[in-house]
PDB file of C-alpha atoms in Angstrom:
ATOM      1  CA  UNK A 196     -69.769   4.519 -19.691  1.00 78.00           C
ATOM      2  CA  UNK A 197     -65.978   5.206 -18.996  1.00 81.00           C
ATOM      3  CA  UNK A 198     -65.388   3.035 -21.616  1.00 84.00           C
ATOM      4  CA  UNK A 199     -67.547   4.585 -24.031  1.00 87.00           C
ATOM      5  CA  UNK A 200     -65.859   8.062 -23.532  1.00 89.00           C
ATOM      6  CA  UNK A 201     -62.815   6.778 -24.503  1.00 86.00           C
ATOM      7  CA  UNK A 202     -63.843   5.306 -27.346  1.00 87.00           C
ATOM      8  CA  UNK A 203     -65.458   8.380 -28.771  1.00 89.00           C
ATOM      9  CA  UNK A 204     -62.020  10.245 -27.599  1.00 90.00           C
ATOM     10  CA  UNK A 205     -60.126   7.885 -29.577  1.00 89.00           C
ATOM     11  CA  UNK A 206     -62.106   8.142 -32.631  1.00 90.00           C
ATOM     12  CA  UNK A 207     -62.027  12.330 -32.086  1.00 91.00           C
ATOM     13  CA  UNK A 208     -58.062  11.900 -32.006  1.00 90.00           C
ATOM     14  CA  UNK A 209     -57.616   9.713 -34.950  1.00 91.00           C
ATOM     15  CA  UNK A 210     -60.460  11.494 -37.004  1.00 89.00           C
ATOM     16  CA  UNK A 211     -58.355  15.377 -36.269  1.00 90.00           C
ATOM     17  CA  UNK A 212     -54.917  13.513 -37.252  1.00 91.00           C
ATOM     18  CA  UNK A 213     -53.335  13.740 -40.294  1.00 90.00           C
ATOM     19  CA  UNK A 214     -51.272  10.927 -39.557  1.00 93.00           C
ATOM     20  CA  UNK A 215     -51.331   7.976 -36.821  1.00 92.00           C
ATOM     21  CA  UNK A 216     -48.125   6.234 -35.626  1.00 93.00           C
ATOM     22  CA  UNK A 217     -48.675   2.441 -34.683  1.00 92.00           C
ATOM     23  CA  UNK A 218     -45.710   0.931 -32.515  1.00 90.00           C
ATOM     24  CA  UNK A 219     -46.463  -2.448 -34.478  1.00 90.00           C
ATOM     25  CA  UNK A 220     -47.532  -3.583 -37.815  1.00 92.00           C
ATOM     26  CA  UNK A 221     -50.566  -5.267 -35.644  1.00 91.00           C
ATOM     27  CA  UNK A 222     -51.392  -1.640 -34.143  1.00 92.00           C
ATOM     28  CA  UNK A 223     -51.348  -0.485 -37.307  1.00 93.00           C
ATOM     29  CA  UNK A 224     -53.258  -3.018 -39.614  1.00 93.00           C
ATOM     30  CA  UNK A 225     -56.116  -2.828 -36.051  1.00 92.00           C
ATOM     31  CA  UNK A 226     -56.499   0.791 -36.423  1.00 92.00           C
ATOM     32  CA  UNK A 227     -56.648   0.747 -40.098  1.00 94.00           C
ATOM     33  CA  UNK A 228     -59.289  -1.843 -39.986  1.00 93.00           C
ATOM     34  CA  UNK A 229     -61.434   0.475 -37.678  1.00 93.00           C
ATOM     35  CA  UNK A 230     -60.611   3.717 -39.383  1.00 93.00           C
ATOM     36  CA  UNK A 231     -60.051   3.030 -43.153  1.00 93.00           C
ATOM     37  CA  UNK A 232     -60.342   6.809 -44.134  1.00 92.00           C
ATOM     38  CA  UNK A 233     -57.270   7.080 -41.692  1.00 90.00           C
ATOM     39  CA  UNK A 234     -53.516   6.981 -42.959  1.00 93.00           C
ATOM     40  CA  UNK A 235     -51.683   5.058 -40.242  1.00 93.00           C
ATOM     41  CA  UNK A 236     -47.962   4.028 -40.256  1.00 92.00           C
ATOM     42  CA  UNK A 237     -46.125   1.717 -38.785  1.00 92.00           C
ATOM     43  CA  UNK A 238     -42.928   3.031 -36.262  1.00 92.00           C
ATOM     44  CA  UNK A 239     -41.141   0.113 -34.098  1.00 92.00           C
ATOM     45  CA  UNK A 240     -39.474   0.396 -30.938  1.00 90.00           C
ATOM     46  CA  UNK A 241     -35.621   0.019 -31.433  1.00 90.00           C
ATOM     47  CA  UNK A 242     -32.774  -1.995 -30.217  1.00 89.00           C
ATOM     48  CA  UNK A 243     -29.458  -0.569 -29.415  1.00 89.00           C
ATOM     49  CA  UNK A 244     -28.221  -2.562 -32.234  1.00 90.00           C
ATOM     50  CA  UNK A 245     -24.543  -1.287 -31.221  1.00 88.00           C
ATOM     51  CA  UNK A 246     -24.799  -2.213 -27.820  1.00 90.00           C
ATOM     52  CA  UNK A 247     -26.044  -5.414 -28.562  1.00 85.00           C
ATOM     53  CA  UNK A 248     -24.140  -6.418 -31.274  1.00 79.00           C
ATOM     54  CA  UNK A 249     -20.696  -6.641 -29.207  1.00 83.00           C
ATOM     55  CA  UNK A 250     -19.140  -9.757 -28.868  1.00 86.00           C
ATOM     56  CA  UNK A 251     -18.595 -10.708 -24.741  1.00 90.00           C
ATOM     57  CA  UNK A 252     -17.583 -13.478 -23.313  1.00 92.00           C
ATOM     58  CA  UNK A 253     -20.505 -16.034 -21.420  1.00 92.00           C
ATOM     59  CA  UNK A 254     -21.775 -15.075 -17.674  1.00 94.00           C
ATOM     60  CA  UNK A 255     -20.092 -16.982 -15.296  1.00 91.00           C
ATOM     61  CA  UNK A 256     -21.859 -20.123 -14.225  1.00 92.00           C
ATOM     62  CA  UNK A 257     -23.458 -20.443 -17.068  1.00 95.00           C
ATOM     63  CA  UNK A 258     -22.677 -22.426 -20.482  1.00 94.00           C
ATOM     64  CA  UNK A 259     -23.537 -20.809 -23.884  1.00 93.00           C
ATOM     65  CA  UNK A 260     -26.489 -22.657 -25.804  1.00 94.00           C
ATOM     66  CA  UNK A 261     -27.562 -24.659 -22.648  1.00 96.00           C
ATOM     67  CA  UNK A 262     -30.589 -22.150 -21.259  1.00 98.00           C
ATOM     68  CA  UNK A 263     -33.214 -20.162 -22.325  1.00 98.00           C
ATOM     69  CA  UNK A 264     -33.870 -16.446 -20.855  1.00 98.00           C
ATOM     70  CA  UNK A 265     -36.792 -14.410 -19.695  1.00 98.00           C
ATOM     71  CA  UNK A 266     -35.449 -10.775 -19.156  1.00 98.00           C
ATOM     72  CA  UNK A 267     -38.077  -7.933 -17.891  1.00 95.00           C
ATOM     73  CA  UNK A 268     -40.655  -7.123 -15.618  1.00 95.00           C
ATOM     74  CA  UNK A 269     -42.327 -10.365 -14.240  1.00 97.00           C
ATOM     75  CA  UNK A 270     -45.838  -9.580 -13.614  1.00 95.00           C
ATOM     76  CA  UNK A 271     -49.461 -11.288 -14.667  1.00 94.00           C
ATOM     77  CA  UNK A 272     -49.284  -9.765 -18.173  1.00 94.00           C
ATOM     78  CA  UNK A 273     -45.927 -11.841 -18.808  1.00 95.00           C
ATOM     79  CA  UNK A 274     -46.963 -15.382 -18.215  1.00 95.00           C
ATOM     80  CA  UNK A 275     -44.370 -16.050 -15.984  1.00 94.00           C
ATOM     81  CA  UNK A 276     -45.621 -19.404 -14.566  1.00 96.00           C
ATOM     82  CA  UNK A 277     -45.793 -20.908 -18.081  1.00 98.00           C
ATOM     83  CA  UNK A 278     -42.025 -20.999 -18.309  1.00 98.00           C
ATOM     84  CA  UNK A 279     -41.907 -22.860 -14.805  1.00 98.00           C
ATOM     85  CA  UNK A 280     -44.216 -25.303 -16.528  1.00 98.00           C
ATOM     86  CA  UNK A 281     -41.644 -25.990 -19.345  1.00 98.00           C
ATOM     87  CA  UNK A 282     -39.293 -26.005 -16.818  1.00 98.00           C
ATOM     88  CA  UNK A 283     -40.855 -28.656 -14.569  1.00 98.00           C
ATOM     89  CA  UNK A 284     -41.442 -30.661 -18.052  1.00 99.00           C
ATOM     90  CA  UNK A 285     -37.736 -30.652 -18.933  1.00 99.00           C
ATOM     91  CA  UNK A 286     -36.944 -31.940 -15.826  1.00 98.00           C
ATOM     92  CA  UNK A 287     -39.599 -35.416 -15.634  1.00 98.00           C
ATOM     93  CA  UNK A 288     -38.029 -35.633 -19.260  1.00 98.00           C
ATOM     94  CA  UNK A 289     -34.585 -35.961 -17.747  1.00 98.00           C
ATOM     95  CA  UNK A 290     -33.110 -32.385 -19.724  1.00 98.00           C
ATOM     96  CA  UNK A 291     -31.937 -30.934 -17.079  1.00 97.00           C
ATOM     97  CA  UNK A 292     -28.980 -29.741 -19.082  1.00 98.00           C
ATOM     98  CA  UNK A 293     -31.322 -26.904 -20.487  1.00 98.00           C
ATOM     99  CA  UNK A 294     -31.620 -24.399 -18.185  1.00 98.00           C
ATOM    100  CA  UNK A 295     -34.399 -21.351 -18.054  1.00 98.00           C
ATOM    101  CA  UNK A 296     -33.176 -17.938 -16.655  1.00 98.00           C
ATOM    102  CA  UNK A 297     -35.387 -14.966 -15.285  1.00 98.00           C
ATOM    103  CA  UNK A 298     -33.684 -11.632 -15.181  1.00 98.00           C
ATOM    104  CA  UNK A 299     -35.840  -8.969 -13.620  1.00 97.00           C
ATOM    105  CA  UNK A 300     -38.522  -7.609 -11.179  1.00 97.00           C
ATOM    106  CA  UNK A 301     -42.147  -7.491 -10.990  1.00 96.00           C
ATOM    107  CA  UNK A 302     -45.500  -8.128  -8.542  1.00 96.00           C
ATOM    108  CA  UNK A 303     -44.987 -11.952  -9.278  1.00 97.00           C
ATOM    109  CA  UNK A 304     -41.206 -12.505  -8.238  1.00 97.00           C
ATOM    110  CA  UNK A 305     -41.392 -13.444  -5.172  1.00 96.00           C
ATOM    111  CA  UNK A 306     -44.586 -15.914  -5.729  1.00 96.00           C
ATOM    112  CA  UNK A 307     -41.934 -17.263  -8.467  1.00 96.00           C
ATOM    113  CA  UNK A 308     -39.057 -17.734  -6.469  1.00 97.00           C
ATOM    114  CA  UNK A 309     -41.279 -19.669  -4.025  1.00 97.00           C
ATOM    115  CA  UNK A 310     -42.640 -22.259  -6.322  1.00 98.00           C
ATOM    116  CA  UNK A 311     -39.131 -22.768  -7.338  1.00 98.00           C
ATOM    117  CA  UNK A 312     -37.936 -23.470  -4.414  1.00 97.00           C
ATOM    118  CA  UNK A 313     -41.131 -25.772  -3.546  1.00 97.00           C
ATOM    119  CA  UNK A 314     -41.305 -28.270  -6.910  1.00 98.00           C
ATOM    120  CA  UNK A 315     -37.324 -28.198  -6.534  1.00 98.00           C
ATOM    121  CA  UNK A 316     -36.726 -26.421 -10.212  1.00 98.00           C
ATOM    122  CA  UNK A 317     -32.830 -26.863 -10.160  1.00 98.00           C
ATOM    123  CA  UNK A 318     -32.752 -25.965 -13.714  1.00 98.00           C
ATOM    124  CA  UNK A 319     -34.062 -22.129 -12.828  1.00 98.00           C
ATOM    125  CA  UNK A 320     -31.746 -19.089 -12.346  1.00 98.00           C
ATOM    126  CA  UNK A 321     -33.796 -16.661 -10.889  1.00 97.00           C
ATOM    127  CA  UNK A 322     -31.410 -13.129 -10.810  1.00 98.00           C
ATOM    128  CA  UNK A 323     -32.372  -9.511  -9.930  1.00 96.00           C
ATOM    129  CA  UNK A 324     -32.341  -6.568 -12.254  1.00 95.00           C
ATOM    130  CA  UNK A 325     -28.943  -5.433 -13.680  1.00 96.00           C
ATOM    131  CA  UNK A 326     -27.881  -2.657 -15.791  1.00 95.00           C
ATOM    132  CA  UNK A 327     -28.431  -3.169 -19.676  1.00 92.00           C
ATOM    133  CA  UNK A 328     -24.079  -3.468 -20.553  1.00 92.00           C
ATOM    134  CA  UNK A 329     -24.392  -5.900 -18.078  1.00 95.00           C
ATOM    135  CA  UNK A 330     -27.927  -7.791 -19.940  1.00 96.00           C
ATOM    136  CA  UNK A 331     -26.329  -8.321 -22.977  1.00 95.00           C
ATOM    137  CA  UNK A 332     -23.883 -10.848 -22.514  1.00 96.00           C
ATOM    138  CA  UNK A 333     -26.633 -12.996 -20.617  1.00 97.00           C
ATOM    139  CA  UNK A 334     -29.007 -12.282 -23.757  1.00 97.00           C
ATOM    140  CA  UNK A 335     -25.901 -13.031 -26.409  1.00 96.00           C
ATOM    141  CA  UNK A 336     -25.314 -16.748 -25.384  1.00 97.00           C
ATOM    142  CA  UNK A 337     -29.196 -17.424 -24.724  1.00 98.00           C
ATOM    143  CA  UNK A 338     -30.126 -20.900 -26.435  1.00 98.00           C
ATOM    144  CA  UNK A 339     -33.406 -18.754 -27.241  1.00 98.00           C
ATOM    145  CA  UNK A 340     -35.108 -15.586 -25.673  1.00 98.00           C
ATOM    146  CA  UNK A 341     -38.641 -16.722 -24.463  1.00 98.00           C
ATOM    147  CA  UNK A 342     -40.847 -13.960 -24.806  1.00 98.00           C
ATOM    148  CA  UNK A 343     -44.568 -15.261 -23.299  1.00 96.00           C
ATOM    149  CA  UNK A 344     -47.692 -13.027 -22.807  1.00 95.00           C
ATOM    150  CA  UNK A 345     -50.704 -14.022 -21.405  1.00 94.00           C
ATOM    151  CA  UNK A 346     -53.047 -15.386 -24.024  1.00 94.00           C
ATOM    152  CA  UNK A 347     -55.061 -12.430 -24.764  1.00 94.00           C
ATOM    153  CA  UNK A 348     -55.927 -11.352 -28.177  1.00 93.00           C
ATOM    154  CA  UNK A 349     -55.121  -7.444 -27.014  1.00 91.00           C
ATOM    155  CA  UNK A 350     -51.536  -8.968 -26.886  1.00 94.00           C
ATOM    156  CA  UNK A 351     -51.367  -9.574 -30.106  1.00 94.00           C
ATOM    157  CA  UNK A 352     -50.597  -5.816 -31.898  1.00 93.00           C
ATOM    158  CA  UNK A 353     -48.049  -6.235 -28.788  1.00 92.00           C
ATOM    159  CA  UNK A 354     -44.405  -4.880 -29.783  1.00 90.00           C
ATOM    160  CA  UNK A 355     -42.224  -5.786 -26.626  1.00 93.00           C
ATOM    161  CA  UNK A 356     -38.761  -4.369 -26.247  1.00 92.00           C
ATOM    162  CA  UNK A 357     -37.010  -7.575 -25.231  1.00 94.00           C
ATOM    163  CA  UNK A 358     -38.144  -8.848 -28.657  1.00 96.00           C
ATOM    164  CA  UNK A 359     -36.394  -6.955 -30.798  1.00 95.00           C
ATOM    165  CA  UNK A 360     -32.652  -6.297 -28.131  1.00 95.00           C
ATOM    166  CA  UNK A 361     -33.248 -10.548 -28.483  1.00 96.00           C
ATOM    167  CA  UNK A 362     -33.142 -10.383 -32.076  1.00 96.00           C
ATOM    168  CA  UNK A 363     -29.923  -7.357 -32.105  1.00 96.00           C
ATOM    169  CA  UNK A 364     -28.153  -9.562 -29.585  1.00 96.00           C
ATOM    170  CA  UNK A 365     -28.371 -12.321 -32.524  1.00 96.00           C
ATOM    171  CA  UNK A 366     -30.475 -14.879 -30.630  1.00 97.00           C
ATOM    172  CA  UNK A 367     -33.760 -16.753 -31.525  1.00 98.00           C
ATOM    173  CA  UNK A 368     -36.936 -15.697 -30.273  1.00 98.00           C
ATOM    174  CA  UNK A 369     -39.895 -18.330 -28.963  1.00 98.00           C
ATOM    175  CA  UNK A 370     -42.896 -16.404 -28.199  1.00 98.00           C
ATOM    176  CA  UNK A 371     -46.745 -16.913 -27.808  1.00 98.00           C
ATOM    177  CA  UNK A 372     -48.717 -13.804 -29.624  1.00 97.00           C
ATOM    178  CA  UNK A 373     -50.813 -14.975 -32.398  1.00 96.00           C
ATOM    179  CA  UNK A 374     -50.647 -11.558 -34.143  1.00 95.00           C
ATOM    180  CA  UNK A 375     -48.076  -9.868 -35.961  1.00 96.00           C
ATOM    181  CA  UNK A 376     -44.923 -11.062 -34.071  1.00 97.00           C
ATOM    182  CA  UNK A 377     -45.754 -14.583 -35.132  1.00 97.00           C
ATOM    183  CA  UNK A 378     -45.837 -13.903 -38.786  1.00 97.00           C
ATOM    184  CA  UNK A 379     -42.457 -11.983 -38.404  1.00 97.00           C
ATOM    185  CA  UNK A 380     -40.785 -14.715 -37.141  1.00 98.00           C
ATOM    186  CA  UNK A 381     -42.097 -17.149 -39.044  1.00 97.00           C
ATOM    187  CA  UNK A 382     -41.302 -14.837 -42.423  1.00 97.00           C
ATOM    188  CA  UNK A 383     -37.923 -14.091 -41.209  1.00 98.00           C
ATOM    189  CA  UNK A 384     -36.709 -17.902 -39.958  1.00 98.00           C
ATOM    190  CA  UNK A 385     -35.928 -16.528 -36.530  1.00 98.00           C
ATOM    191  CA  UNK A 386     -37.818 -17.816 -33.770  1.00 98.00           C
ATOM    192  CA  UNK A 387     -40.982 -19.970 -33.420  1.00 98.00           C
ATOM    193  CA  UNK A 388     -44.151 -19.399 -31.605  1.00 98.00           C
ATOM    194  CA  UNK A 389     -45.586 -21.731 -29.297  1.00 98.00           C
ATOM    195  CA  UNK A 390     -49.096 -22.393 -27.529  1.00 98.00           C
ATOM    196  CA  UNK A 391     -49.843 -20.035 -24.330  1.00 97.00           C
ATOM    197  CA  UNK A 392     -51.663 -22.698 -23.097  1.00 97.00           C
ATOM    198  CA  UNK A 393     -49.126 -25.665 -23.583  1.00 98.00           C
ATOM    199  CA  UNK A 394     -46.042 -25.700 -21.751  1.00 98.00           C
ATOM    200  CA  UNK A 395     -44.485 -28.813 -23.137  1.00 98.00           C
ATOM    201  CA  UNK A 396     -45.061 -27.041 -26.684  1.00 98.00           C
ATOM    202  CA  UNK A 397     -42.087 -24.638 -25.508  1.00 98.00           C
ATOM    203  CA  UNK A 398     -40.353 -27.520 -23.657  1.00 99.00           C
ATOM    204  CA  UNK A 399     -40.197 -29.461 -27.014  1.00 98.00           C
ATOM    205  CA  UNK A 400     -38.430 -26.389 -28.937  1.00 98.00           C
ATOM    206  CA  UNK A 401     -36.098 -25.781 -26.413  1.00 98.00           C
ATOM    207  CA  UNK A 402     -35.191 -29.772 -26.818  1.00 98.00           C
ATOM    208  CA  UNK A 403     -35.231 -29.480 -30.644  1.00 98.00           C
ATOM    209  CA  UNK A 404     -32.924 -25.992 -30.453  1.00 97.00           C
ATOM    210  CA  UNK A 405     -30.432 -27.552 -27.485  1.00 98.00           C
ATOM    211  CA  UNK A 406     -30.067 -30.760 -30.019  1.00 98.00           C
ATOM    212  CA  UNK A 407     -29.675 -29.003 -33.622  1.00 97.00           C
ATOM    213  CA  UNK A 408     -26.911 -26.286 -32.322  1.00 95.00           C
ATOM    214  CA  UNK A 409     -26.334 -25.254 -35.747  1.00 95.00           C
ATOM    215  CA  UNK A 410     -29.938 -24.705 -36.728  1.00 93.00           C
ATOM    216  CA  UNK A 411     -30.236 -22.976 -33.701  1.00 93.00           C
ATOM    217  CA  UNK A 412     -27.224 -20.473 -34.605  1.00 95.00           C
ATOM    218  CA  UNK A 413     -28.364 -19.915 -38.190  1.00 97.00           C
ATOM    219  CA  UNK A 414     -31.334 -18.360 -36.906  1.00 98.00           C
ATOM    220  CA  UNK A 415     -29.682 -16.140 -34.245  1.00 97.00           C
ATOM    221  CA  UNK A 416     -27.328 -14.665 -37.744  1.00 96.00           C
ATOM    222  CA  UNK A 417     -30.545 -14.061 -39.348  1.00 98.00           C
ATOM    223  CA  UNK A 418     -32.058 -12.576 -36.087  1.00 97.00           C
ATOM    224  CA  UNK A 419     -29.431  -9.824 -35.874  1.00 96.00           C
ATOM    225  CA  UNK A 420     -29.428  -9.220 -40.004  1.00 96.00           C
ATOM    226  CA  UNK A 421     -32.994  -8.714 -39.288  1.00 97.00           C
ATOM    227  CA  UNK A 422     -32.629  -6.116 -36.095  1.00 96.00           C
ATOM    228  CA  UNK A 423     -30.156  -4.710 -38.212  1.00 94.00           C
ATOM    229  CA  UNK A 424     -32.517  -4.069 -41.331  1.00 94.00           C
ATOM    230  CA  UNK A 425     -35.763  -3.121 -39.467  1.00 94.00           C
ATOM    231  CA  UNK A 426     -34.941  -1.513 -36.202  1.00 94.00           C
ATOM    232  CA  UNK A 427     -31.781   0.187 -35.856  1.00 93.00           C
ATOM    233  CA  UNK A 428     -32.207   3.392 -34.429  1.00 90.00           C
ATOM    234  CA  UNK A 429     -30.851   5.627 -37.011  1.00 91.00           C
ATOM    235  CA  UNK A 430     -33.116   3.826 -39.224  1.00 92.00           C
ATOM    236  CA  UNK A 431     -36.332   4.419 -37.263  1.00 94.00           C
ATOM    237  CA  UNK A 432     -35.679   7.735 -36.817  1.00 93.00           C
ATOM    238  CA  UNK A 433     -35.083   8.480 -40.586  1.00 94.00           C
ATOM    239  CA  UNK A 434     -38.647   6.715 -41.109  1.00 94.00           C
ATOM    240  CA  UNK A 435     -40.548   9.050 -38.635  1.00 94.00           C
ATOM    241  CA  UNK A 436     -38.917  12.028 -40.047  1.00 95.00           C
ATOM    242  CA  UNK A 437     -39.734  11.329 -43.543  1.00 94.00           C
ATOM    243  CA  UNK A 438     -43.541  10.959 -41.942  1.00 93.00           C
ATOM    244  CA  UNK A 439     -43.253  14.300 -40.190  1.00 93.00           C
ATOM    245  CA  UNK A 440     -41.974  16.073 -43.352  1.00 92.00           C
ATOM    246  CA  UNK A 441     -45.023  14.888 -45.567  1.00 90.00           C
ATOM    247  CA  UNK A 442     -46.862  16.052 -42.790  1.00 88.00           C
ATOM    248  CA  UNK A 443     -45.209  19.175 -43.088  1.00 88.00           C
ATOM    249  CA  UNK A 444     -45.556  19.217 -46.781  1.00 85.00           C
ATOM    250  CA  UNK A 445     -49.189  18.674 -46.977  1.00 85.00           C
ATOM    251  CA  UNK A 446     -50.806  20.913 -44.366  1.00 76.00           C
TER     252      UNK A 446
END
């Protein structure tokens, strides 16, 4: 019943609206495709391309190109556990030189430190939250930026904020949506997507990337031409005020 409600909100909202924002190009094509008398546009999150975009020098105790990086909440919705897989999978496959690094918080932490600690992951780096000027040298010399969900098809209009500070802080991008972010990557030459439900699928690109350096670092270039292009700030902004003056202009 709850459900129902709102449902019939939802289509009262978009049905009164002159205009609907989608935070994704997925958001946008799945409201389109249940309201076709609608106009909907597409307005991205940004990345703090500035920010981002300066050069620092690696984290200590850590060597450039050798890890991949999870940075963000670490709950149920993120998958975490499928990156321990990989992890454990690198390991019987004797790459322990590639190393996987969680940077955050979240209701599954502590169940992830503990199986860490239990299988004996040596190649995880678990760290706590630290401020964002901090993030970004960790993000800069990430081998790639692993960005899982849980394999849900509601996750895949998804428009997470690590992807695109990944992409800003020039780096490749390995996630597991099947929607929109997938085709972006794969349009773009910036990342791959892998199978939610097969760890050794993301094991296997972190191999390929750790052994073809240069591939690797052509499509962290084209990662941060792309943030630059699509979701600068300044840029975004410009688009939703050109949408809020032919608002403006037609009512």
């Amino acid at each position: 019943m709850v459900i129902k409600l709102l449902y019939a909100l939802e289509k009262l909202c978009y049905k009164s609206s002159h205009t609907i924002i989608g935070l994704s190009p997925g958001i946008q094509q799945d409201i389109q495709a249940r309201f076709p008398s609608c106009r909907v546009e597409s307005v991205t999150n940004a990345a703090n391309i500035e920010l981002f975009s300066n050069t620092f020098p690696p984290p200590a105790g850590l060597q450039a190109g050798s890890y991949a990086i999870y940075f963000g909440n670490i709950g149920e919705v993120n998958h975490p556990g499928y990156l321990l897989d990989a992890a454990s999978i690198l390991l019987q496959q004797g790459r322990s030189d590639i190393q996987v690094v969680f940077i955050g918080e979240g209701q599954l932490k502590k169940a992830l430190i503990e199986r860490v600690s239990k299988e004996r992951l040596i190649n995880v780096l678990s760290l706590n939250l630290m401020p964002k000027s901090t993030l970004v040298r960790y993000v800069q010399h990430a081998l790639a930026s692993v960005v899982p969900l849980k394999p849900l098809p509601v996750f895949d209009t998804s428009s997470p904020n690590k992807l695109f500070e990944s992409m800003a802080a020039g780096v490749p991008v390995i996630q597991t949506t099947q929607g929109w972010i997938k085709d972006f990557l794969n349009d773009h030459e910036i990342g791959f997507t892998v199978n939610a439900h097969n760890p050794k699928e993301l094991a296997d690109k972190l191999i390929f990337m750790k052994d073809n350096p240069h591939l690797s670092q052509e499509m962290g270039k084209r990662a941060r031409q792309v943030a630059k292009k699509y979701f600068d700030k300044d840029y975004l902004a410009d688009r939703m005020l050109d949408i809020l003056k032919k608002v403006a202009h037609e009512n």
